[in-house]
Amino acid sequence: MALLLPVAAWAAFASINTDDGAIDPAWAGIAVFRASPDDPGVSNDRDIKQAKVTREADNSFWYFQVILYGQLPLDNLTSVEARISCNGDDDFTDSEDKIVLYYHADPPDNDNSIECAGNDYPSCSTDGETQGSDFGEEVAVGDGTYAYEWKADISDAGGIDWSTCNGQERIQFTVADETGATYDTTEIRGFDAPTAVDVQRLTARSGAPDIIAVGALALCGLLGLAATSAVLRRKRRISGR
């Protein structure tokens, strides 16, 4: 019996603590979303080294991490940002788009994370949602680089509307000032979503006992149920945004 299965791409889910003064160990299991070379034209305190993104399995929170070549200025003006094109058109200024910012403040316990609709950025005056200092933090990596991890609360019914993010998200990470002007930015890429495993073909060798054929059909049925369950779970996550 030969089972030919397509390659299945699954997003890595994690729970990240963004308020414990340490780089969450769960990040080690998350693939780098974008890496960025050391740019001699950008000062290290605004120069992105790498960025990651993940989310809770139930889609209640999204988590972001940016590592800079230096330390973000303590000026209450400069931020690391995840810019999300929810309709997948690589434009971040539509009303359905989201910008999730992390400001490194002075003093640091005034740090803040803000969720903002794309058409209300950078003022975030109408639809912006201030989350507080426990939604983000700075951690020294130890080699001169600094890590910033922050989150967005997707499940907050009274907050910004995340239902417009419908599974086609494209994401870009930036370091920007209070006007929205960027110092450094990554390339845009899609945010990987889980896909169902599908059985493409099932064949039995000529002359094989009937029990093999029966077992093959049973295995096919189990895989089909698993695929259907995975699709339904994904639909529930998307509809719950």
PDB file of C-alpha atoms in Angstrom, residues 4-236:
ATOM      1  CA  LEU A   4       0.988   9.827  -1.144  1.00  0.00           C
ATOM      2  CA  LEU A   5       0.450  12.858   1.066  1.00  0.00           C
ATOM      3  CA  PRO A   6       0.999  16.516   0.118  1.00  0.00           C
ATOM      4  CA  VAL A   7       3.296  18.609   2.268  1.00  0.00           C
ATOM      5  CA  ALA A   8       1.331  20.150   5.140  1.00  0.00           C
ATOM      6  CA  ALA A   9       2.326  23.577   6.488  1.00  0.00           C
ATOM      7  CA  TRP A  10       1.312  24.220  10.088  1.00  0.00           C
ATOM      8  CA  ALA A  11       1.801  27.458  11.980  1.00  0.00           C
ATOM      9  CA  ALA A  12       3.678  27.024  15.243  1.00  0.00           C
ATOM     10  CA  PHE A  13       1.485  28.048  18.175  1.00  0.00           C
ATOM     11  CA  ALA A  14       2.873  29.283  21.508  1.00  0.00           C
ATOM     12  CA  SER A  15       2.013  31.132  24.710  1.00  0.00           C
ATOM     13  CA  ILE A  16       4.422  34.014  25.334  1.00  0.00           C
ATOM     14  CA  ASN A  17       4.939  35.865  28.632  1.00  0.00           C
ATOM     15  CA  THR A  18       5.540  39.508  27.683  1.00  0.00           C
ATOM     16  CA  ASP A  19       6.040  40.787  31.239  1.00  0.00           C
ATOM     17  CA  ASP A  20       8.635  38.633  33.004  1.00  0.00           C
ATOM     18  CA  GLY A  21      11.900  40.426  32.191  1.00  0.00           C
ATOM     19  CA  ALA A  22      13.229  37.561  30.092  1.00  0.00           C
ATOM     20  CA  ILE A  23      13.042  36.327  26.532  1.00  0.00           C
ATOM     21  CA  ASP A  24      10.293  33.743  26.593  1.00  0.00           C
ATOM     22  CA  PRO A  25      11.772  30.261  25.939  1.00  0.00           C
ATOM     23  CA  ALA A  26       8.872  29.436  23.622  1.00  0.00           C
ATOM     24  CA  TRP A  27      10.407  31.742  21.005  1.00  0.00           C
ATOM     25  CA  ALA A  28      13.147  29.138  20.476  1.00  0.00           C
ATOM     26  CA  GLY A  29      10.601  26.904  18.774  1.00  0.00           C
ATOM     27  CA  ILE A  30       9.314  29.647  16.450  1.00  0.00           C
ATOM     28  CA  ALA A  31      10.936  30.047  13.035  1.00  0.00           C
ATOM     29  CA  VAL A  32      12.386  33.444  12.131  1.00  0.00           C
ATOM     30  CA  PHE A  33       9.711  35.344  10.230  1.00  0.00           C
ATOM     31  CA  ARG A  34      12.149  37.822   8.694  1.00  0.00           C
ATOM     32  CA  ALA A  35      15.891  38.394   9.134  1.00  0.00           C
ATOM     33  CA  SER A  36      17.493  41.730   8.286  1.00  0.00           C
ATOM     34  CA  PRO A  37      21.210  42.448   7.754  1.00  0.00           C
ATOM     35  CA  ASP A  38      23.096  45.052   9.778  1.00  0.00           C
ATOM     36  CA  ASP A  39      22.436  48.206   7.771  1.00  0.00           C
ATOM     37  CA  PRO A  40      25.321  50.712   7.953  1.00  0.00           C
ATOM     38  CA  GLY A  41      22.873  53.466   7.020  1.00  0.00           C
ATOM     39  CA  VAL A  42      20.683  52.836  10.079  1.00  0.00           C
ATOM     40  CA  SER A  43      21.817  53.353  13.683  1.00  0.00           C
ATOM     41  CA  ASN A  44      21.870  50.144  15.720  1.00  0.00           C
ATOM     42  CA  ASP A  45      19.166  51.409  18.083  1.00  0.00           C
ATOM     43  CA  ARG A  46      16.712  51.413  15.169  1.00  0.00           C
ATOM     44  CA  ASP A  47      18.121  48.588  13.046  1.00  0.00           C
ATOM     45  CA  ILE A  48      16.138  45.319  12.911  1.00  0.00           C
ATOM     46  CA  LYS A  49      18.124  42.076  13.153  1.00  0.00           C
ATOM     47  CA  GLN A  50      15.253  39.609  13.077  1.00  0.00           C
ATOM     48  CA  ALA A  51      11.516  39.378  13.677  1.00  0.00           C
ATOM     49  CA  LYS A  52       9.154  36.589  14.708  1.00  0.00           C
ATOM     50  CA  VAL A  53       5.398  36.199  15.053  1.00  0.00           C
ATOM     51  CA  THR A  54       3.215  33.496  16.580  1.00  0.00           C
ATOM     52  CA  ARG A  55      -0.184  33.133  18.201  1.00  0.00           C
ATOM     53  CA  GLU A  56      -2.186  31.151  20.715  1.00  0.00           C
ATOM     54  CA  ALA A  57      -3.746  27.972  19.357  1.00  0.00           C
ATOM     55  CA  ASP A  58      -7.199  29.425  20.100  1.00  0.00           C
ATOM     56  CA  ASN A  59      -6.265  32.709  18.353  1.00  0.00           C
ATOM     57  CA  SER A  60      -6.851  34.718  21.547  1.00  0.00           C
ATOM     58  CA  PHE A  61      -3.477  36.480  21.375  1.00  0.00           C
ATOM     59  CA  TRP A  62      -0.904  37.238  18.699  1.00  0.00           C
ATOM     60  CA  TYR A  63       2.721  37.641  19.800  1.00  0.00           C
ATOM     61  CA  PHE A  64       5.530  39.571  18.152  1.00  0.00           C
ATOM     62  CA  GLN A  65       9.278  39.713  18.724  1.00  0.00           C
ATOM     63  CA  VAL A  66      11.864  42.031  17.205  1.00  0.00           C
ATOM     64  CA  ILE A  67      15.588  41.910  17.948  1.00  0.00           C
ATOM     65  CA  LEU A  68      17.504  45.102  17.228  1.00  0.00           C
ATOM     66  CA  TYR A  69      21.252  45.458  16.746  1.00  0.00           C
ATOM     67  CA  GLY A  70      21.097  48.020  19.567  1.00  0.00           C
ATOM     68  CA  GLN A  71      18.694  49.397  22.194  1.00  0.00           C
ATOM     69  CA  LEU A  72      15.532  51.228  21.182  1.00  0.00           C
ATOM     70  CA  PRO A  73      15.704  54.912  22.258  1.00  0.00           C
ATOM     71  CA  LEU A  74      14.032  55.778  25.574  1.00  0.00           C
ATOM     72  CA  ASP A  75      12.237  58.755  24.033  1.00  0.00           C
ATOM     73  CA  ASN A  76       8.522  57.809  24.237  1.00  0.00           C
ATOM     74  CA  LEU A  77       8.414  58.411  20.481  1.00  0.00           C
ATOM     75  CA  THR A  78      10.211  55.545  18.757  1.00  0.00           C
ATOM     76  CA  SER A  79       8.428  52.200  18.468  1.00  0.00           C
ATOM     77  CA  VAL A  80       8.787  48.715  17.065  1.00  0.00           C
ATOM     78  CA  GLU A  81       5.715  47.789  15.091  1.00  0.00           C
ATOM     79  CA  ALA A  82       3.955  44.852  13.478  1.00  0.00           C
ATOM     80  CA  ARG A  83       2.010  46.094  10.477  1.00  0.00           C
ATOM     81  CA  ILE A  84      -0.701  43.671   9.365  1.00  0.00           C
ATOM     82  CA  SER A  85      -2.460  43.800   6.013  1.00  0.00           C
ATOM     83  CA  CYS A  86      -5.570  41.847   6.932  1.00  0.00           C
ATOM     84  CA  ASN A  87      -6.885  41.630   3.357  1.00  0.00           C
ATOM     85  CA  GLY A  88      -3.489  40.583   2.008  1.00  0.00           C
ATOM     86  CA  ASP A  89      -2.984  43.517  -0.375  1.00  0.00           C
ATOM     87  CA  ASP A  90       0.360  44.596   1.203  1.00  0.00           C
ATOM     88  CA  ASP A  91      -1.090  47.991   2.064  1.00  0.00           C
ATOM     89  CA  PHE A  92      -1.380  48.810   5.764  1.00  0.00           C
ATOM     90  CA  THR A  93      -3.587  51.911   5.687  1.00  0.00           C
ATOM     91  CA  ASP A  94      -7.023  50.344   5.190  1.00  0.00           C
ATOM     92  CA  SER A  95      -9.581  50.393   7.992  1.00  0.00           C
ATOM     93  CA  GLU A  96      -9.464  46.597   8.280  1.00  0.00           C
ATOM     94  CA  ASP A  97      -5.660  46.582   8.679  1.00  0.00           C
ATOM     95  CA  LYS A  98      -3.934  46.555  12.064  1.00  0.00           C
ATOM     96  CA  ILE A  99      -0.782  48.189  13.426  1.00  0.00           C
ATOM     97  CA  VAL A 100       0.440  46.830  16.783  1.00  0.00           C
ATOM     98  CA  LEU A 101       3.062  49.104  18.357  1.00  0.00           C
ATOM     99  CA  TYR A 102       5.410  48.785  21.295  1.00  0.00           C
ATOM    100  CA  TYR A 103       6.869  51.988  22.774  1.00  0.00           C
ATOM    101  CA  HIS A 104       9.974  51.809  24.929  1.00  0.00           C
ATOM    102  CA  ALA A 105       9.319  54.576  27.439  1.00  0.00           C
ATOM    103  CA  ASP A 106      11.305  56.493  30.029  1.00  0.00           C
ATOM    104  CA  PRO A 107      10.942  55.263  32.740  1.00  0.00           C
ATOM    105  CA  PRO A 108      10.662  51.728  31.333  1.00  0.00           C
ATOM    106  CA  ASP A 109       7.677  50.819  33.523  1.00  0.00           C
ATOM    107  CA  ASN A 110       5.672  53.230  31.360  1.00  0.00           C
ATOM    108  CA  ASP A 111       6.244  51.048  28.302  1.00  0.00           C
ATOM    109  CA  ASN A 112       3.097  50.510  26.311  1.00  0.00           C
ATOM    110  CA  SER A 113       1.562  48.403  23.582  1.00  0.00           C
ATOM    111  CA  ILE A 114      -1.065  49.939  21.323  1.00  0.00           C
ATOM    112  CA  GLU A 115      -3.371  48.306  18.787  1.00  0.00           C
ATOM    113  CA  CYS A 116      -4.450  50.607  15.988  1.00  0.00           C
ATOM    114  CA  ALA A 117      -6.589  50.398  12.854  1.00  0.00           C
ATOM    115  CA  GLY A 118      -4.643  51.063   9.664  1.00  0.00           C
ATOM    116  CA  ASN A 119      -6.657  54.124   8.681  1.00  0.00           C
ATOM    117  CA  ASP A 120      -6.228  55.662  12.149  1.00  0.00           C
ATOM    118  CA  TYR A 121      -2.442  55.271  12.219  1.00  0.00           C
ATOM    119  CA  PRO A 122      -0.203  56.866  13.458  1.00  0.00           C
ATOM    120  CA  SER A 123      -2.401  58.959  15.744  1.00  0.00           C
ATOM    121  CA  CYS A 124      -4.502  55.950  16.860  1.00  0.00           C
ATOM    122  CA  SER A 125      -6.865  58.563  18.228  1.00  0.00           C
ATOM    123  CA  THR A 126     -10.182  57.035  17.161  1.00  0.00           C
ATOM    124  CA  ASP A 127      -9.892  53.275  17.195  1.00  0.00           C
ATOM    125  CA  GLY A 128      -6.595  52.847  19.027  1.00  0.00           C
ATOM    126  CA  GLU A 129      -6.496  50.585  22.060  1.00  0.00           C
ATOM    127  CA  THR A 130      -3.837  51.143  24.716  1.00  0.00           C
ATOM    128  CA  GLN A 131      -2.986  47.858  26.393  1.00  0.00           C
ATOM    129  CA  GLY A 132      -0.455  48.776  29.087  1.00  0.00           C
ATOM    130  CA  SER A 133       3.105  47.925  30.049  1.00  0.00           C
ATOM    131  CA  ASP A 134       2.419  44.241  30.766  1.00  0.00           C
ATOM    132  CA  PHE A 135       1.727  43.747  27.046  1.00  0.00           C
ATOM    133  CA  GLY A 136       5.366  44.298  26.078  1.00  0.00           C
ATOM    134  CA  GLU A 137       8.926  44.404  27.341  1.00  0.00           C
ATOM    135  CA  GLU A 138      12.596  44.942  26.482  1.00  0.00           C
ATOM    136  CA  VAL A 139      15.247  42.313  27.261  1.00  0.00           C
ATOM    137  CA  ALA A 140      19.003  42.628  26.730  1.00  0.00           C
ATOM    138  CA  VAL A 141      20.221  39.617  24.759  1.00  0.00           C
ATOM    139  CA  GLY A 142      23.790  39.993  26.053  1.00  0.00           C
ATOM    140  CA  ASP A 143      25.707  40.558  22.811  1.00  0.00           C
ATOM    141  CA  GLY A 144      24.780  44.210  22.388  1.00  0.00           C
ATOM    142  CA  THR A 145      21.443  43.380  20.811  1.00  0.00           C
ATOM    143  CA  TYR A 146      18.057  43.890  22.477  1.00  0.00           C
ATOM    144  CA  ALA A 147      14.882  41.860  22.132  1.00  0.00           C
ATOM    145  CA  TYR A 148      11.383  43.339  22.233  1.00  0.00           C
ATOM    146  CA  GLU A 149       8.336  41.128  22.643  1.00  0.00           C
ATOM    147  CA  TRP A 150       4.761  42.331  22.724  1.00  0.00           C
ATOM    148  CA  LYS A 151       1.258  41.037  22.055  1.00  0.00           C
ATOM    149  CA  ALA A 152      -2.201  41.856  20.728  1.00  0.00           C
ATOM    150  CA  ASP A 153      -5.412  40.759  22.421  1.00  0.00           C
ATOM    151  CA  ILE A 154      -7.566  39.317  19.643  1.00  0.00           C
ATOM    152  CA  SER A 155     -10.305  38.061  21.964  1.00  0.00           C
ATOM    153  CA  ASP A 156     -11.071  41.383  23.689  1.00  0.00           C
ATOM    154  CA  ALA A 157     -14.701  41.918  22.728  1.00  0.00           C
ATOM    155  CA  GLY A 158     -14.641  45.558  23.790  1.00  0.00           C
ATOM    156  CA  GLY A 159     -11.434  46.405  21.961  1.00  0.00           C
ATOM    157  CA  ILE A 160     -10.316  46.905  18.402  1.00  0.00           C
ATOM    158  CA  ASP A 161     -12.139  44.745  15.834  1.00  0.00           C
ATOM    159  CA  TRP A 162      -9.906  41.877  14.662  1.00  0.00           C
ATOM    160  CA  SER A 163     -12.652  40.119  12.705  1.00  0.00           C
ATOM    161  CA  THR A 164     -11.391  41.882   9.564  1.00  0.00           C
ATOM    162  CA  CYS A 165      -8.272  39.684   9.630  1.00  0.00           C
ATOM    163  CA  ASN A 166      -9.636  36.800   7.606  1.00  0.00           C
ATOM    164  CA  GLY A 167      -6.719  34.437   7.065  1.00  0.00           C
ATOM    165  CA  GLN A 168      -4.965  36.338   4.266  1.00  0.00           C
ATOM    166  CA  GLU A 169      -2.704  38.393   6.537  1.00  0.00           C
ATOM    167  CA  ARG A 170       0.545  39.841   5.246  1.00  0.00           C
ATOM    168  CA  ILE A 171       2.931  41.252   7.852  1.00  0.00           C
ATOM    169  CA  GLN A 172       5.792  43.724   7.922  1.00  0.00           C
ATOM    170  CA  PHE A 173       7.897  44.740  10.911  1.00  0.00           C
ATOM    171  CA  THR A 174       9.215  48.283  11.260  1.00  0.00           C
ATOM    172  CA  VAL A 175      10.937  50.701  13.584  1.00  0.00           C
ATOM    173  CA  ALA A 176       9.122  54.015  13.307  1.00  0.00           C
ATOM    174  CA  ASP A 177       8.676  57.414  14.955  1.00  0.00           C
ATOM    175  CA  GLU A 178       5.516  59.127  16.186  1.00  0.00           C
ATOM    176  CA  THR A 179       4.667  60.342  12.656  1.00  0.00           C
ATOM    177  CA  GLY A 180       4.773  56.825  11.234  1.00  0.00           C
ATOM    178  CA  ALA A 181       8.013  57.481   9.343  1.00  0.00           C
ATOM    179  CA  THR A 182      10.188  54.362   9.345  1.00  0.00           C
ATOM    180  CA  TYR A 183      13.870  53.991  10.223  1.00  0.00           C
ATOM    181  CA  ASP A 184      14.102  50.336   9.252  1.00  0.00           C
ATOM    182  CA  THR A 185      11.644  47.865   7.812  1.00  0.00           C
ATOM    183  CA  THR A 186      11.494  44.211   6.809  1.00  0.00           C
ATOM    184  CA  GLU A 187      10.141  42.729   3.629  1.00  0.00           C
ATOM    185  CA  ILE A 188       6.483  41.740   3.660  1.00  0.00           C
ATOM    186  CA  ARG A 189       5.447  38.097   3.827  1.00  0.00           C
ATOM    187  CA  GLY A 190       2.355  36.085   4.618  1.00  0.00           C
ATOM    188  CA  PHE A 191       1.538  34.893   8.103  1.00  0.00           C
ATOM    189  CA  ASP A 192       1.451  31.089   7.829  1.00  0.00           C
ATOM    190  CA  ALA A 193      -1.872  29.491   8.743  1.00  0.00           C
ATOM    191  CA  PRO A 194      -2.504  25.801   9.365  1.00  0.00           C
ATOM    192  CA  THR A 195      -3.664  23.729   6.416  1.00  0.00           C
ATOM    193  CA  ALA A 196      -5.378  20.343   6.460  1.00  0.00           C
ATOM    194  CA  VAL A 197      -3.594  17.152   5.485  1.00  0.00           C
ATOM    195  CA  ASP A 198      -5.278  15.489   2.504  1.00  0.00           C
ATOM    196  CA  VAL A 199      -4.913  11.956   1.124  1.00  0.00           C
ATOM    197  CA  GLN A 200      -4.207  12.221  -2.606  1.00  0.00           C
ATOM    198  CA  ARG A 201      -4.102   8.577  -3.582  1.00  0.00           C
ATOM    199  CA  LEU A 202      -4.452   5.144  -2.007  1.00  0.00           C
ATOM    200  CA  THR A 203      -3.530   1.976  -3.905  1.00  0.00           C
ATOM    201  CA  ALA A 204      -3.294  -1.713  -2.929  1.00  0.00           C
ATOM    202  CA  ARG A 205      -0.850  -4.177  -4.429  1.00  0.00           C
ATOM    203  CA  SER A 206      -2.308  -6.865  -6.691  1.00  0.00           C
ATOM    204  CA  GLY A 207      -3.040 -10.092  -4.794  1.00  0.00           C
ATOM    205  CA  ALA A 208      -2.857  -8.457  -1.351  1.00  0.00           C
ATOM    206  CA  PRO A 209      -5.140 -10.023   1.278  1.00  0.00           C
ATOM    207  CA  ASP A 210      -8.539  -8.458   1.764  1.00  0.00           C
ATOM    208  CA  ILE A 211      -7.553  -7.427   5.298  1.00  0.00           C
ATOM    209  CA  ILE A 212      -4.980  -5.004   3.863  1.00  0.00           C
ATOM    210  CA  ALA A 213      -7.591  -3.342   1.674  1.00  0.00           C
ATOM    211  CA  VAL A 214      -9.971  -3.052   4.613  1.00  0.00           C
ATOM    212  CA  GLY A 215      -7.238  -1.600   6.789  1.00  0.00           C
ATOM    213  CA  ALA A 216      -6.296   0.859   4.063  1.00  0.00           C
ATOM    214  CA  LEU A 217      -9.870   2.089   3.766  1.00  0.00           C
ATOM    215  CA  ALA A 218     -10.109   2.481   7.544  1.00  0.00           C
ATOM    216  CA  LEU A 219      -6.875   4.505   7.608  1.00  0.00           C
ATOM    217  CA  CYS A 220      -8.142   6.672   4.794  1.00  0.00           C
ATOM    218  CA  GLY A 221     -11.334   7.334   6.747  1.00  0.00           C
ATOM    219  CA  LEU A 222      -9.402   8.326   9.875  1.00  0.00           C
ATOM    220  CA  LEU A 223      -7.212  10.715   7.918  1.00  0.00           C
ATOM    221  CA  GLY A 224     -10.286  12.219   6.312  1.00  0.00           C
ATOM    222  CA  LEU A 225     -11.870  12.818   9.713  1.00  0.00           C
ATOM    223  CA  ALA A 226      -8.657  14.417  10.972  1.00  0.00           C
ATOM    224  CA  ALA A 227      -8.504  16.717   7.952  1.00  0.00           C
ATOM    225  CA  THR A 228     -12.163  17.722   8.355  1.00  0.00           C
ATOM    226  CA  SER A 229     -11.617  18.429  12.049  1.00  0.00           C
ATOM    227  CA  ALA A 230      -8.562  20.571  11.264  1.00  0.00           C
ATOM    228  CA  VAL A 231     -10.500  22.612   8.689  1.00  0.00           C
ATOM    229  CA  LEU A 232     -13.390  23.164  11.113  1.00  0.00           C
ATOM    230  CA  ARG A 233     -10.942  24.269  13.831  1.00  0.00           C
ATOM    231  CA  ARG A 234      -9.367  26.745  11.453  1.00  0.00           C
ATOM    232  CA  LYS A 235     -12.766  28.103  10.407  1.00  0.00           C
ATOM    233  CA  ARG A 236     -13.700  28.620  14.035  1.00  0.00           C
TER     234      ARG A 236
END
